[in-house]
Amino acid sequence: TWTISPHLPEIAPDVIEWYYRASRQTGRDYFTLPPSGHLYAYPTSLQDADGDRFVTATERDAEILGVQGTVHWDW
């Protein structure tokens, strides 16, 4: 399993497609979001409204990238 930037579909769609195409050749590579999710952040340090937007953005990223999983943020 490889972590993949949630921003690639927007800033470098050709790169994300290359990764996905290569993974289909091996059949053994999988992708997930980085531990922080949408951005490098400590989500529990965010204010409630910012945290809600962060979670929504992370969920949207996961949907766009077609990834599933659970991450425990912070300590």
Short mmCIF file of C-alpha atoms in Angstrom, two decimals:
data_model
loop_
_atom_site.label_atom_id
_atom_site.label_comp_id
_atom_site.label_asym_id
_atom_site.label_seq_id
_atom_site.Cartn_x
_atom_site.Cartn_y
_atom_site.Cartn_z
CA THR A 1 0.00 0.00 0.00
CA TRP A 2 1.30 3.40 -1.01
CA THR A 3 0.20 6.77 0.30
CA ILE A 4 -0.73 9.11 -2.50
CA SER A 5 -1.20 12.86 -2.46
CA PRO A 6 -4.87 13.79 -2.43
CA HIS A 7 -3.98 16.75 -4.66
CA LEU A 8 -2.66 14.81 -7.65
CA PRO A 9 -6.02 14.55 -9.43
CA GLU A 10 -6.17 18.34 -9.50
CA ILE A 11 -2.54 19.37 -10.01
CA ALA A 12 -1.12 16.39 -11.91
CA PRO A 13 -3.85 14.09 -13.28
CA ASP A 14 -1.38 12.48 -15.69
CA VAL A 15 0.80 11.42 -12.75
CA ILE A 16 -2.08 9.85 -10.84
CA GLU A 17 -3.18 8.02 -13.96
CA TRP A 18 0.36 6.67 -14.43
CA TYR A 19 0.36 5.31 -10.86
CA TYR A 20 -3.07 3.72 -11.25
CA ARG A 21 -2.16 2.21 -14.63
CA ALA A 22 1.04 0.74 -13.15
CA SER A 23 -0.93 -0.70 -10.22
CA ARG A 24 -3.28 -2.50 -12.59
CA GLN A 25 -0.26 -4.18 -14.21
CA THR A 26 1.02 -5.59 -10.93
CA GLY A 27 -2.36 -6.22 -9.33
CA ARG A 28 -0.59 -5.89 -5.99
CA ASP A 29 -0.33 -2.16 -5.44
CA TYR A 30 -2.94 -0.24 -3.49
CA PHE A 31 -3.23 3.42 -2.57
CA THR A 32 -4.42 5.27 0.48
CA LEU A 33 -4.41 8.85 1.67
CA PRO A 34 -1.54 10.08 3.83
CA PRO A 35 -2.09 9.78 7.60
CA SER A 36 -3.04 13.45 7.86
CA GLY A 37 -5.67 13.22 5.14
CA HIS A 38 -6.34 16.25 2.95
CA LEU A 39 -3.44 18.36 4.25
CA TYR A 40 -0.49 17.94 6.55
CA ALA A 41 -2.24 18.86 9.78
CA TYR A 42 -3.07 17.83 13.30
CA PRO A 43 -6.85 17.69 12.96
CA THR A 44 -7.56 17.82 16.71
CA SER A 45 -5.80 21.20 16.82
CA LEU A 46 -8.34 22.66 14.38
CA GLN A 47 -11.34 24.66 15.49
CA ASP A 48 -14.66 22.82 15.09
CA ALA A 49 -15.67 24.50 11.82
CA ASP A 50 -12.20 24.07 10.34
CA GLY A 51 -12.14 20.45 11.48
CA ASP A 52 -15.50 19.82 9.82
CA ARG A 53 -14.23 21.28 6.53
CA PHE A 54 -11.04 19.23 6.83
CA VAL A 55 -13.00 16.00 7.33
CA THR A 56 -15.28 16.84 4.40
CA ALA A 57 -12.27 17.55 2.16
CA THR A 58 -10.59 14.30 3.23
CA GLU A 59 -13.76 12.31 2.52
CA ARG A 60 -14.05 13.96 -0.90
CA ASP A 61 -10.40 13.12 -1.65
CA ALA A 62 -10.97 9.48 -0.71
CA GLU A 63 -14.00 9.32 -2.99
CA ILE A 64 -12.16 10.89 -5.94
CA LEU A 65 -9.17 8.56 -5.49
CA GLY A 66 -11.33 5.52 -4.80
CA VAL A 67 -9.56 4.68 -1.55
CA GLN A 68 -10.97 3.23 1.65
CA GLY A 69 -9.50 2.92 5.10
CA THR A 70 -9.32 4.18 8.63
CA VAL A 71 -6.68 6.45 10.08
CA HIS A 72 -6.26 7.52 13.70
CA TRP A 73 -5.28 11.17 13.68
CA ASP A 74 -3.05 12.63 16.37
CA TRP A 75 -2.04 10.95 19.62
#
